[in-house]
Short mmCIF file of the N, C-alpha and C atoms (twelve columns), coordinates in Angstrom:
data_MODEL
# 
_entry.id   MODEL 
# 
loop_
_atom_site.group_PDB 
_atom_site.id 
_atom_site.type_symbol 
_atom_site.label_atom_id 
_atom_site.label_alt_id 
_atom_site.label_comp_id 
_atom_site.label_asym_id 
_atom_site.label_seq_id 
_atom_site.Cartn_x 
_atom_site.Cartn_y 
_atom_site.Cartn_z 
_atom_site.pdbx_PDB_model_num 
ATOM 1   N N  . UNK A 1   41.014 21.064  19.590 1 
ATOM 2   C CA . UNK A 1   40.408 19.739  19.683 1 
ATOM 3   C C  . UNK A 1   39.467 19.524  18.510 1 
ATOM 4   N N  . UNK A 2   39.536 18.351  17.865 1 
ATOM 5   C CA . UNK A 2   38.708 18.043  16.707 1 
ATOM 6   C C  . UNK A 2   37.289 17.711  17.096 1 
ATOM 7   N N  . UNK A 3   36.420 17.902  16.169 1 
ATOM 8   C CA . UNK A 3   35.001 17.558  16.365 1 
ATOM 9   C C  . UNK A 3   34.805 16.065  16.212 1 
ATOM 10  N N  . UNK A 4   33.866 15.536  16.977 1 
ATOM 11  C CA . UNK A 4   33.506 14.119  16.830 1 
ATOM 12  C C  . UNK A 4   32.830 13.942  15.488 1 
ATOM 13  N N  . UNK A 5   33.033 12.814  14.880 1 
ATOM 14  C CA . UNK A 5   32.423 12.516  13.582 1 
ATOM 15  C C  . UNK A 5   30.912 12.405  13.732 1 
ATOM 16  N N  . UNK A 6   30.202 13.079  12.870 1 
ATOM 17  C CA . UNK A 6   28.742 13.044  12.871 1 
ATOM 18  C C  . UNK A 6   28.283 11.721  12.286 1 
ATOM 19  N N  . UNK A 7   27.407 11.017  13.003 1 
ATOM 20  C CA . UNK A 7   26.881 9.739   12.543 1 
ATOM 21  C C  . UNK A 7   25.575 9.946   11.798 1 
ATOM 22  N N  . UNK A 8   25.373 9.081   10.818 1 
ATOM 23  C CA . UNK A 8   24.119 9.050   10.074 1 
ATOM 24  C C  . UNK A 8   23.529 7.664   10.292 1 
ATOM 25  N N  . UNK A 9   22.471 7.621   11.084 1 
ATOM 26  C CA . UNK A 9   21.922 6.355   11.552 1 
ATOM 27  C C  . UNK A 9   20.565 6.063   10.917 1 
ATOM 28  N N  . UNK A 10  20.262 4.768   10.812 1 
ATOM 29  C CA . UNK A 10  18.936 4.301   10.424 1 
ATOM 30  C C  . UNK A 10  18.488 3.311   11.505 1 
ATOM 31  N N  . UNK A 11  17.419 3.646   12.208 1 
ATOM 32  C CA . UNK A 11  16.908 2.752   13.247 1 
ATOM 33  C C  . UNK A 11  16.156 1.597   12.606 1 
ATOM 34  N N  . UNK A 12  16.485 0.382   12.997 1 
ATOM 35  C CA . UNK A 12  15.625 -0.723  12.536 1 
ATOM 36  C C  . UNK A 12  14.359 -0.674  13.381 1 
ATOM 37  N N  . UNK A 13  13.374 -1.436  12.972 1 
ATOM 38  C CA . UNK A 13  12.065 -1.350  13.604 1 
ATOM 39  C C  . UNK A 13  12.119 -1.693  15.086 1 
ATOM 40  N N  . UNK A 14  12.854 -2.713  15.456 1 
ATOM 41  C CA . UNK A 14  12.958 -3.092  16.892 1 
ATOM 42  C C  . UNK A 14  13.609 -1.997  17.707 1 
ATOM 43  N N  . UNK A 15  14.694 -1.415  17.191 1 
ATOM 44  C CA . UNK A 15  15.375 -0.348  17.915 1 
ATOM 45  C C  . UNK A 15  14.458 0.855   18.092 1 
ATOM 46  N N  . UNK A 16  13.680 1.166   17.058 1 
ATOM 47  C CA . UNK A 16  12.724 2.279   17.143 1 
ATOM 48  C C  . UNK A 16  11.681 2.008   18.218 1 
ATOM 49  N N  . UNK A 17  11.120 0.817   18.219 1 
ATOM 50  C CA . UNK A 17  10.101 0.485   19.228 1 
ATOM 51  C C  . UNK A 17  10.693 0.459   20.629 1 
ATOM 52  N N  . UNK A 18  11.909 -0.082  20.778 1 
ATOM 53  C CA . UNK A 18  12.539 -0.098  22.107 1 
ATOM 54  C C  . UNK A 18  12.783 1.337   22.576 1 
ATOM 55  N N  . UNK A 19  13.178 2.226   21.642 1 
ATOM 56  C CA . UNK A 19  13.410 3.625   21.987 1 
ATOM 57  C C  . UNK A 19  12.106 4.275   22.450 1 
ATOM 58  N N  . UNK A 20  11.039 4.096   21.676 1 
ATOM 59  C CA . UNK A 20  9.760  4.751   21.980 1 
ATOM 60  C C  . UNK A 20  9.035  4.128   23.154 1 
ATOM 61  N N  . UNK A 21  9.049  2.819   23.294 1 
ATOM 62  C CA . UNK A 21  8.243  2.144   24.289 1 
ATOM 63  C C  . UNK A 21  8.999  1.768   25.555 1 
ATOM 64  N N  . UNK A 22  10.308 1.789   25.480 1 
ATOM 65  C CA . UNK A 22  11.111 1.461   26.654 1 
ATOM 66  C C  . UNK A 22  10.937 0.033   27.128 1 
ATOM 67  N N  . UNK A 23  10.397 -0.812  26.271 1 
ATOM 68  C CA . UNK A 23  10.182 -2.201  26.650 1 
ATOM 69  C C  . UNK A 23  11.472 -2.950  26.897 1 
ATOM 70  N N  . UNK A 24  12.538 -2.504  26.312 1 
ATOM 71  C CA . UNK A 24  13.849 -3.103  26.517 1 
ATOM 72  C C  . UNK A 24  14.847 -1.963  26.502 1 
ATOM 73  N N  . UNK A 25  15.615 -1.842  27.541 1 
ATOM 74  C CA . UNK A 25  16.571 -0.744  27.635 1 
ATOM 75  C C  . UNK A 25  17.635 -0.876  26.570 1 
ATOM 76  N N  . UNK A 26  17.837 0.205   25.827 1 
ATOM 77  C CA . UNK A 26  18.916 0.226   24.860 1 
ATOM 78  C C  . UNK A 26  20.230 0.479   25.575 1 
ATOM 79  N N  . UNK A 27  21.280 -0.195  25.148 1 
ATOM 80  C CA . UNK A 27  22.588 -0.030  25.758 1 
ATOM 81  C C  . UNK A 27  23.073 1.415   25.552 1 
ATOM 82  N N  . UNK A 28  23.862 1.925   26.478 1 
ATOM 83  C CA . UNK A 28  24.374 3.303   26.362 1 
ATOM 84  C C  . UNK A 28  25.130 3.541   25.045 1 
ATOM 85  N N  . UNK A 29  25.838 2.511   24.524 1 
ATOM 86  C CA . UNK A 29  26.559 2.665   23.282 1 
ATOM 87  C C  . UNK A 29  25.620 2.878   22.087 1 
ATOM 88  N N  . UNK A 30  24.379 2.506   22.257 1 
ATOM 89  C CA . UNK A 30  23.379 2.694   21.210 1 
ATOM 90  C C  . UNK A 30  22.520 3.907   21.493 1 
ATOM 91  N N  . UNK A 31  22.080 4.052   22.719 1 
ATOM 92  C CA . UNK A 31  21.210 5.165   23.084 1 
ATOM 93  C C  . UNK A 31  21.925 6.519   22.929 1 
ATOM 94  N N  . UNK A 32  23.178 6.578   23.310 1 
ATOM 95  C CA . UNK A 32  23.939 7.821   23.225 1 
ATOM 96  C C  . UNK A 32  23.936 8.418   21.828 1 
ATOM 97  N N  . UNK A 33  24.317 7.641   20.807 1 
ATOM 98  C CA . UNK A 33  24.288 8.192   19.448 1 
ATOM 99  C C  . UNK A 33  22.899 8.570   18.947 1 
ATOM 100 N N  . UNK A 34  21.866 7.856   19.404 1 
ATOM 101 C CA . UNK A 34  20.497 8.186   18.983 1 
ATOM 102 C C  . UNK A 34  20.110 9.542   19.564 1 
ATOM 103 N N  . UNK A 35  20.462 9.769   20.812 1 
ATOM 104 C CA . UNK A 35  20.077 11.003  21.508 1 
ATOM 105 C C  . UNK A 35  20.950 12.204  21.139 1 
ATOM 106 N N  . UNK A 36  22.121 11.962  20.580 1 
ATOM 107 C CA . UNK A 36  23.049 13.038  20.229 1 
ATOM 108 C C  . UNK A 36  22.502 13.847  19.059 1 
ATOM 109 N N  . UNK A 37  22.114 15.069  19.303 1 
ATOM 110 C CA . UNK A 37  21.489 15.919  18.291 1 
ATOM 111 C C  . UNK A 37  22.436 16.295  17.140 1 
ATOM 112 N N  . UNK A 38  23.736 15.997  17.316 1 
ATOM 113 C CA . UNK A 38  24.682 16.230  16.216 1 
ATOM 114 C C  . UNK A 38  24.576 15.128  15.175 1 
ATOM 115 N N  . UNK A 39  23.983 14.026  15.514 1 
ATOM 116 C CA . UNK A 39  23.822 12.912  14.593 1 
ATOM 117 C C  . UNK A 39  22.486 13.017  13.873 1 
ATOM 118 N N  . UNK A 40  22.428 12.457  12.668 1 
ATOM 119 C CA . UNK A 40  21.179 12.344  11.934 1 
ATOM 120 C C  . UNK A 40  20.622 10.964  12.226 1 
ATOM 121 N N  . UNK A 41  19.351 10.921  12.619 1 
ATOM 122 C CA . UNK A 41  18.694 9.631   12.880 1 
ATOM 123 C C  . UNK A 41  17.521 9.511   11.928 1 
ATOM 124 N N  . UNK A 42  17.585 8.505   11.070 1 
ATOM 125 C CA . UNK A 42  16.542 8.269   10.066 1 
ATOM 126 C C  . UNK A 42  15.671 7.107   10.500 1 
ATOM 127 N N  . UNK A 43  14.393 7.206   10.105 1 
ATOM 128 C CA . UNK A 43  13.436 6.103   10.327 1 
ATOM 129 C C  . UNK A 43  12.743 5.868   8.995  1 
ATOM 130 N N  . UNK A 44  12.774 4.634   8.574  1 
ATOM 131 C CA . UNK A 44  12.226 4.257   7.274  1 
ATOM 132 C C  . UNK A 44  10.713 4.102   7.325  1 
ATOM 133 N N  . UNK A 45  10.090 4.433   6.196  1 
ATOM 134 C CA . UNK A 45  8.670  4.162   6.035  1 
ATOM 135 C C  . UNK A 45  8.421  2.657   6.112  1 
ATOM 136 N N  . UNK A 46  9.437  1.861   5.858  1 
ATOM 137 C CA . UNK A 46  9.319  0.415   5.994  1 
ATOM 138 C C  . UNK A 46  9.041  0.036   7.441  1 
ATOM 139 N N  . UNK A 47  9.607  0.758   8.398  1 
ATOM 140 C CA . UNK A 47  9.309  0.455   9.806  1 
ATOM 141 C C  . UNK A 47  7.864  0.741   10.133 1 
ATOM 142 N N  . UNK A 48  7.305  1.801   9.564  1 
ATOM 143 C CA . UNK A 48  5.888  2.086   9.772  1 
ATOM 144 C C  . UNK A 48  5.050  0.931   9.248  1 
ATOM 145 N N  . UNK A 49  5.377  0.458   8.054  1 
ATOM 146 C CA . UNK A 49  4.639  -0.682  7.465  1 
ATOM 147 C C  . UNK A 49  4.821  -1.947  8.299  1 
ATOM 148 N N  . UNK A 50  6.032  -2.198  8.775  1 
ATOM 149 C CA . UNK A 50  6.273  -3.404  9.562  1 
ATOM 150 C C  . UNK A 50  5.490  -3.385  10.868 1 
ATOM 151 N N  . UNK A 51  5.472  -2.219  11.537 1 
ATOM 152 C CA . UNK A 51  4.726  -2.116  12.797 1 
ATOM 153 C C  . UNK A 51  3.237  -2.315  12.536 1 
ATOM 154 N N  . UNK A 52  2.700  -1.652  11.513 1 
ATOM 155 C CA . UNK A 52  1.282  -1.778  11.192 1 
ATOM 156 C C  . UNK A 52  0.919  -3.223  10.812 1 
ATOM 157 N N  . UNK A 53  1.767  -3.854  10.015 1 
ATOM 158 C CA . UNK A 53  1.517  -5.221  9.557  1 
ATOM 159 C C  . UNK A 53  1.531  -6.195  10.739 1 
ATOM 160 N N  . UNK A 54  2.558  -6.110  11.566 1 
ATOM 161 C CA . UNK A 54  2.682  -7.031  12.691 1 
ATOM 162 C C  . UNK A 54  1.568  -6.792  13.717 1 
ATOM 163 N N  . UNK A 55  1.143  -5.556  13.853 1 
ATOM 164 C CA . UNK A 55  0.012  -5.268  14.759 1 
ATOM 165 C C  . UNK A 55  -1.274 -5.882  14.184 1 
ATOM 166 N N  . UNK A 56  -1.487 -5.719  12.904 1 
ATOM 167 C CA . UNK A 56  -2.701 -6.236  12.259 1 
ATOM 168 C C  . UNK A 56  -2.823 -7.747  12.413 1 
ATOM 169 N N  . UNK A 57  -1.723 -8.461  12.299 1 
ATOM 170 C CA . UNK A 57  -1.763 -9.922  12.366 1 
ATOM 171 C C  . UNK A 57  -1.610 -10.441 13.807 1 
ATOM 172 N N  . UNK A 58  -1.573 -9.536  14.781 1 
ATOM 173 C CA . UNK A 58  -1.550 -9.947  16.182 1 
ATOM 174 C C  . UNK A 58  -0.177 -10.215 16.758 1 
ATOM 175 N N  . UNK A 59  0.891  -9.949  16.032 1 
ATOM 176 C CA . UNK A 59  2.241  -10.213 16.531 1 
ATOM 177 C C  . UNK A 59  2.827  -9.036  17.301 1 
ATOM 178 N N  . UNK A 60  2.112  -7.896  17.305 1 
ATOM 179 C CA . UNK A 60  2.635  -6.718  17.961 1 
ATOM 180 C C  . UNK A 60  1.482  -5.961  18.624 1 
ATOM 181 N N  . UNK A 61  0.924  -6.525  19.696 1 
ATOM 182 C CA . UNK A 61  -0.180 -5.829  20.377 1 
ATOM 183 C C  . UNK A 61  0.346  -4.611  21.164 1 
ATOM 184 N N  . UNK A 62  -0.539 -3.695  21.435 1 
ATOM 185 C CA . UNK A 62  -0.212 -2.570  22.308 1 
ATOM 186 C C  . UNK A 62  0.535  -1.412  21.647 1 
ATOM 187 N N  . UNK A 63  0.545  -1.368  20.316 1 
ATOM 188 C CA . UNK A 63  1.268  -0.283  19.652 1 
ATOM 189 C C  . UNK A 63  0.303  0.696   18.963 1 
ATOM 190 N N  . UNK A 64  -0.937 0.696   19.409 1 
ATOM 191 C CA . UNK A 64  -1.927 1.596   18.792 1 
ATOM 192 C C  . UNK A 64  -1.473 3.055   18.842 1 
ATOM 193 N N  . UNK A 65  -0.905 3.484   19.979 1 
ATOM 194 C CA . UNK A 65  -0.466 4.859   20.114 1 
ATOM 195 C C  . UNK A 65  0.700  5.168   19.160 1 
ATOM 196 N N  . UNK A 66  1.600  4.203   19.030 1 
ATOM 197 C CA . UNK A 66  2.714  4.378   18.086 1 
ATOM 198 C C  . UNK A 66  2.171  4.590   16.676 1 
ATOM 199 N N  . UNK A 67  1.202  3.786   16.276 1 
ATOM 200 C CA . UNK A 67  0.636  3.908   14.935 1 
ATOM 201 C C  . UNK A 67  -0.104 5.231   14.769 1 
ATOM 202 N N  . UNK A 68  -0.841 5.658   15.779 1 
ATOM 203 C CA . UNK A 68  -1.631 6.873   15.693 1 
ATOM 204 C C  . UNK A 68  -0.776 8.141   15.692 1 
ATOM 205 N N  . UNK A 69  0.394  8.088   16.279 1 
ATOM 206 C CA . UNK A 69  1.235  9.275   16.435 1 
ATOM 207 C C  . UNK A 69  2.577  9.164   15.734 1 
ATOM 208 N N  . UNK A 70  2.698  8.252   14.797 1 
ATOM 209 C CA . UNK A 70  4.004  7.950   14.183 1 
ATOM 210 C C  . UNK A 70  4.718  9.182   13.667 1 
ATOM 211 N N  . UNK A 71  4.073  9.945   12.799 1 
ATOM 212 C CA . UNK A 71  4.719  11.131  12.205 1 
ATOM 213 C C  . UNK A 71  5.052  12.175  13.245 1 
ATOM 214 N N  . UNK A 72  4.130  12.405  14.182 1 
ATOM 215 C CA . UNK A 72  4.386  13.398  15.232 1 
ATOM 216 C C  . UNK A 72  5.548  12.971  16.144 1 
ATOM 217 N N  . UNK A 73  5.629  11.661  16.431 1 
ATOM 218 C CA . UNK A 73  6.707  11.177  17.292 1 
ATOM 219 C C  . UNK A 73  8.057  11.320  16.577 1 
ATOM 220 N N  . UNK A 74  8.094  11.066  15.282 1 
ATOM 221 C CA . UNK A 74  9.332  11.254  14.520 1 
ATOM 222 C C  . UNK A 74  9.782  12.703  14.638 1 
ATOM 223 N N  . UNK A 75  8.865  13.614  14.397 1 
ATOM 224 C CA . UNK A 75  9.208  15.042  14.443 1 
ATOM 225 C C  . UNK A 75  9.642  15.449  15.861 1 
ATOM 226 N N  . UNK A 76  8.943  14.992  16.876 1 
ATOM 227 C CA . UNK A 76  9.262  15.350  18.254 1 
ATOM 228 C C  . UNK A 76  10.661 14.879  18.634 1 
ATOM 229 N N  . UNK A 77  11.090 13.748  18.118 1 
ATOM 230 C CA . UNK A 77  12.417 13.223  18.448 1 
ATOM 231 C C  . UNK A 77  13.503 13.721  17.492 1 
ATOM 232 N N  . UNK A 78  13.100 14.522  16.488 1 
ATOM 233 C CA . UNK A 78  14.068 15.023  15.540 1 
ATOM 234 C C  . UNK A 78  14.545 13.986  14.541 1 
ATOM 235 N N  . UNK A 79  13.770 12.903  14.387 1 
ATOM 236 C CA . UNK A 79  14.135 11.848  13.450 1 
ATOM 237 C C  . UNK A 79  13.712 12.261  12.032 1 
ATOM 238 N N  . UNK A 80  14.429 11.762  11.055 1 
ATOM 239 C CA . UNK A 80  14.184 12.076  9.649  1 
ATOM 240 C C  . UNK A 80  13.465 10.904  8.994  1 
ATOM 241 N N  . UNK A 81  12.302 11.182  8.407  1 
ATOM 242 C CA . UNK A 81  11.556 10.132  7.713  1 
ATOM 243 C C  . UNK A 81  12.279 9.787   6.425  1 
ATOM 244 N N  . UNK A 82  12.441 8.489   6.189  1 
ATOM 245 C CA . UNK A 82  13.128 8.008   4.983  1 
ATOM 246 C C  . UNK A 82  12.142 7.192   4.164  1 
ATOM 247 N N  . UNK A 83  11.669 7.751   3.033  1 
ATOM 248 C CA . UNK A 83  10.757 6.988   2.188  1 
ATOM 249 C C  . UNK A 83  11.497 5.914   1.392  1 
ATOM 250 N N  . UNK A 84  10.759 4.929   0.941  1 
ATOM 251 C CA . UNK A 84  11.303 3.853   0.117  1 
ATOM 252 C C  . UNK A 84  11.271 4.312   -1.338 1 
ATOM 253 N N  . UNK A 85  12.418 4.232   -2.010 1 
ATOM 254 C CA . UNK A 85  12.473 4.588   -3.436 1 
ATOM 255 C C  . UNK A 85  12.570 3.325   -4.288 1 
ATOM 256 N N  . UNK A 86  12.380 3.513   -5.585 1 
ATOM 257 C CA . UNK A 86  12.552 2.384   -6.497 1 
ATOM 258 C C  . UNK A 86  13.981 1.814   -6.414 1 
ATOM 259 N N  . UNK A 87  14.961 2.692   -6.273 1 
ATOM 260 C CA . UNK A 87  16.356 2.250   -6.149 1 
ATOM 261 C C  . UNK A 87  16.541 1.365   -4.924 1 
ATOM 262 N N  . UNK A 88  15.919 1.778   -3.791 1 
ATOM 263 C CA . UNK A 88  15.988 0.952   -2.590 1 
ATOM 264 C C  . UNK A 88  15.339 -0.410  -2.822 1 
ATOM 265 N N  . UNK A 89  14.164 -0.389  -3.415 1 
ATOM 266 C CA . UNK A 89  13.408 -1.642  -3.643 1 
ATOM 267 C C  . UNK A 89  14.151 -2.595  -4.569 1 
ATOM 268 N N  . UNK A 90  14.747 -2.053  -5.615 1 
ATOM 269 C CA . UNK A 90  15.498 -2.896  -6.556 1 
ATOM 270 C C  . UNK A 90  16.708 -3.542  -5.886 1 
ATOM 271 N N  . UNK A 91  17.430 -2.763  -5.081 1 
ATOM 272 C CA . UNK A 91  18.582 -3.349  -4.395 1 
ATOM 273 C C  . UNK A 91  18.122 -4.372  -3.356 1 
ATOM 274 N N  . UNK A 92  17.026 -4.104  -2.648 1 
ATOM 275 C CA . UNK A 92  16.522 -5.045  -1.659 1 
ATOM 276 C C  . UNK A 92  16.244 -6.417  -2.287 1 
ATOM 277 N N  . UNK A 93  15.692 -6.390  -3.467 1 
ATOM 278 C CA . UNK A 93  15.405 -7.640  -4.157 1 
ATOM 279 C C  . UNK A 93  16.639 -8.322  -4.728 1 
ATOM 280 N N  . UNK A 94  17.694 -7.571  -4.945 1 
ATOM 281 C CA . UNK A 94  18.899 -8.098  -5.609 1 
ATOM 282 C C  . UNK A 94  20.007 -8.483  -4.630 1 
ATOM 283 N N  . UNK A 95  19.948 -8.046  -3.391 1 
ATOM 284 C CA . UNK A 95  21.003 -8.355  -2.434 1 
ATOM 285 C C  . UNK A 95  21.113 -9.873  -2.321 1 
ATOM 286 N N  . UNK A 96  22.316 -10.403 -2.544 1 
ATOM 287 C CA . UNK A 96  22.479 -11.854 -2.427 1 
ATOM 288 C C  . UNK A 96  22.365 -12.299 -0.973 1 
ATOM 289 N N  . UNK A 97  22.005 -13.531 -0.799 1 
ATOM 290 C CA . UNK A 97  21.914 -14.081 0.547  1 
ATOM 291 C C  . UNK A 97  20.558 -14.725 0.781  1 
ATOM 292 N N  . UNK A 98  20.535 -15.510 1.833  1 
ATOM 293 C CA . UNK A 98  19.349 -16.318 2.141  1 
ATOM 294 C C  . UNK A 98  18.340 -15.618 3.040  1 
ATOM 295 N N  . UNK A 99  18.698 -14.437 3.587  1 
ATOM 296 C CA . UNK A 99  17.779 -13.761 4.501  1 
ATOM 297 C C  . UNK A 99  16.469 -13.425 3.793  1 
ATOM 298 N N  . UNK A 100 15.378 -13.962 4.291  1 
ATOM 299 C CA . UNK A 100 14.106 -13.841 3.582  1 
ATOM 300 C C  . UNK A 100 13.177 -12.757 4.093  1 
ATOM 301 N N  . UNK A 101 13.501 -12.118 5.208  1 
ATOM 302 C CA . UNK A 101 12.620 -11.096 5.770  1 
ATOM 303 C C  . UNK A 101 12.667 -9.862  4.845  1 
ATOM 304 N N  . UNK A 102 11.542 -9.561  4.155  1 
ATOM 305 C CA . UNK A 102 11.568 -8.438  3.216  1 
ATOM 306 C C  . UNK A 102 11.765 -7.086  3.911  1 
ATOM 307 N N  . UNK A 103 11.296 -6.954  5.138  1 
ATOM 308 C CA . UNK A 103 11.502 -5.694  5.856  1 
ATOM 309 C C  . UNK A 103 12.986 -5.463  6.093  1 
ATOM 310 N N  . UNK A 104 13.686 -6.492  6.563  1 
ATOM 311 C CA . UNK A 104 15.130 -6.360  6.794  1 
ATOM 312 C C  . UNK A 104 15.888 -6.094  5.505  1 
ATOM 313 N N  . UNK A 105 15.498 -6.756  4.432  1 
ATOM 314 C CA . UNK A 105 16.177 -6.552  3.148  1 
ATOM 315 C C  . UNK A 105 16.005 -5.101  2.676  1 
ATOM 316 N N  . UNK A 106 14.805 -4.549  2.860  1 
ATOM 317 C CA . UNK A 106 14.564 -3.162  2.437  1 
ATOM 318 C C  . UNK A 106 15.336 -2.185  3.326  1 
ATOM 319 N N  . UNK A 107 15.356 -2.429  4.627  1 
ATOM 320 C CA . UNK A 107 16.139 -1.555  5.514  1 
ATOM 321 C C  . UNK A 107 17.624 -1.621  5.189  1 
ATOM 322 N N  . UNK A 108 18.127 -2.808  4.906  1 
ATOM 323 C CA . UNK A 108 19.544 -2.954  4.535  1 
ATOM 324 C C  . UNK A 108 19.843 -2.197  3.246  1 
ATOM 325 N N  . UNK A 109 18.967 -2.309  2.259  1 
ATOM 326 C CA . UNK A 109 19.166 -1.591  0.992  1 
ATOM 327 C C  . UNK A 109 19.171 -0.085  1.211  1 
ATOM 328 N N  . UNK A 110 18.267 0.394   2.038  1 
ATOM 329 C CA . UNK A 110 18.246 1.830   2.317  1 
ATOM 330 C C  . UNK A 110 19.548 2.267   3.000  1 
ATOM 331 N N  . UNK A 111 19.999 1.480   3.973  1 
ATOM 332 C CA . UNK A 111 21.245 1.811   4.680  1 
ATOM 333 C C  . UNK A 111 22.415 1.850   3.715  1 
ATOM 334 N N  . UNK A 112 22.478 0.893   2.819  1 
ATOM 335 C CA . UNK A 112 23.599 0.825   1.853  1 
ATOM 336 C C  . UNK A 112 23.563 2.020   0.913  1 
ATOM 337 N N  . UNK A 113 22.429 2.255   0.304  1 
ATOM 338 C CA . UNK A 113 22.323 3.322   -0.709 1 
ATOM 339 C C  . UNK A 113 22.502 4.696   -0.081 1 
ATOM 340 N N  . UNK A 114 21.902 4.918   1.075  1 
ATOM 341 C CA . UNK A 114 21.951 6.238   1.717  1 
ATOM 342 C C  . UNK A 114 23.212 6.420   2.590  1 
ATOM 343 N N  . UNK A 115 24.047 5.383   2.634  1 
ATOM 344 C CA . UNK A 115 25.276 5.415   3.432  1 
ATOM 345 C C  . UNK A 115 24.968 5.712   4.905  1 
ATOM 346 N N  . UNK A 116 24.041 4.933   5.436  1 
ATOM 347 C CA . UNK A 116 23.635 5.046   6.826  1 
ATOM 348 C C  . UNK A 116 24.121 3.814   7.593  1 
ATOM 349 N N  . UNK A 117 24.312 3.980   8.883  1 
ATOM 350 C CA . UNK A 117 24.636 2.858   9.762  1 
ATOM 351 C C  . UNK A 117 23.361 2.419   10.424 1 
ATOM 352 N N  . UNK A 118 22.997 1.169   10.242 1 
ATOM 353 C CA . UNK A 118 21.740 0.676   10.792 1 
ATOM 354 C C  . UNK A 118 21.943 0.342   12.274 1 
ATOM 355 N N  . UNK A 119 21.004 0.796   13.094 1 
ATOM 356 C CA . UNK A 119 21.032 0.523   14.521 1 
ATOM 357 C C  . UNK A 119 20.148 -0.700  14.739 1 
ATOM 358 N N  . UNK A 120 20.774 -1.845  15.043 1 
ATOM 359 C CA . UNK A 120 20.034 -3.098  15.154 1 
ATOM 360 C C  . UNK A 120 20.816 -4.112  15.945 1 
ATOM 361 N N  . UNK A 121 20.075 -4.931  16.703 1 
ATOM 362 C CA . UNK A 121 20.682 -6.055  17.392 1 
ATOM 363 C C  . UNK A 121 20.809 -7.276  16.478 1 
ATOM 364 N N  . UNK A 122 20.214 -7.184  15.291 1 
ATOM 365 C CA . UNK A 122 20.127 -8.313  14.368 1 
ATOM 366 C C  . UNK A 122 21.374 -8.410  13.486 1 
ATOM 367 N N  . UNK A 123 22.206 -9.412  13.755 1 
ATOM 368 C CA . UNK A 123 23.436 -9.600  12.983 1 
ATOM 369 C C  . UNK A 123 23.156 -9.984  11.540 1 
ATOM 370 N N  . UNK A 124 21.933 -10.311 11.192 1 
ATOM 371 C CA . UNK A 124 21.603 -10.633 9.797  1 
ATOM 372 C C  . UNK A 124 21.904 -9.458  8.861  1 
ATOM 373 N N  . UNK A 125 21.861 -8.235  9.387  1 
ATOM 374 C CA . UNK A 125 22.171 -7.075  8.545  1 
ATOM 375 C C  . UNK A 125 23.611 -7.104  8.066  1 
ATOM 376 N N  . UNK A 126 24.503 -7.692  8.866  1 
ATOM 377 C CA . UNK A 126 25.909 -7.791  8.467  1 
ATOM 378 C C  . UNK A 126 26.036 -8.608  7.165  1 
ATOM 379 N N  . UNK A 127 25.319 -9.712  7.109  1 
ATOM 380 C CA . UNK A 127 25.389 -10.585 5.934  1 
ATOM 381 C C  . UNK A 127 24.746 -9.911  4.713  1 
ATOM 382 N N  . UNK A 128 23.873 -8.943  4.936  1 
ATOM 383 C CA . UNK A 128 23.233 -8.246  3.827  1 
ATOM 384 C C  . UNK A 128 24.075 -7.077  3.328  1 
ATOM 385 N N  . UNK A 129 25.187 -6.828  3.987  1 
ATOM 386 C CA . UNK A 129 26.118 -5.794  3.521  1 
ATOM 387 C C  . UNK A 129 25.923 -4.415  4.135  1 
ATOM 388 N N  . UNK A 130 25.059 -4.319  5.143  1 
ATOM 389 C CA . UNK A 130 24.817 -3.029  5.791  1 
ATOM 390 C C  . UNK A 130 25.804 -2.844  6.969  1 
ATOM 391 N N  . UNK A 131 26.231 -1.609  7.154  1 
ATOM 392 C CA . UNK A 131 27.036 -1.241  8.319  1 
ATOM 393 C C  . UNK A 131 26.098 -1.163  9.500  1 
ATOM 394 N N  . UNK A 132 26.524 -1.724  10.682 1 
ATOM 395 C CA . UNK A 132 25.602 -1.851  11.798 1 
ATOM 396 C C  . UNK A 132 26.228 -1.348  13.090 1 
ATOM 397 N N  . UNK A 133 25.413 -0.703  13.916 1 
ATOM 398 C CA . UNK A 133 25.785 -0.288  15.259 1 
ATOM 399 C C  . UNK A 133 24.940 -1.029  16.243 1 
ATOM 400 N N  . UNK A 134 25.574 -1.664  17.221 1 
ATOM 401 C CA . UNK A 134 24.858 -2.263  18.344 1 
ATOM 402 C C  . UNK A 134 25.803 -2.470  19.446 1 
# 
């Protein structure tokens, strides 16, 4: 019997928060691959910035614990921290399309360059050229 293909995932910020906070149940088709230790699950430094920014401006209350324990929570869940590189930033700025959310553009660029499948309910990633699981 053949081995199942190992997935390389990038959680978008909403999927990460839903996973950690349980505020919205993730579908089994999404949760299963995240929990499967054979898969690589990456979390971008962009998500840390997006959570901190949205919390600061009042759009994301109640995430103080997430912010205080971000690195420890990544390690505890076996997630891989993905820093933003110049290559990622340059592609994020160059991706054609009207989508203006800079966080989404940076996550899409990281997914494209690192050959990751982004875990997101947001179909806008499709138009940015990223492979998506939802």
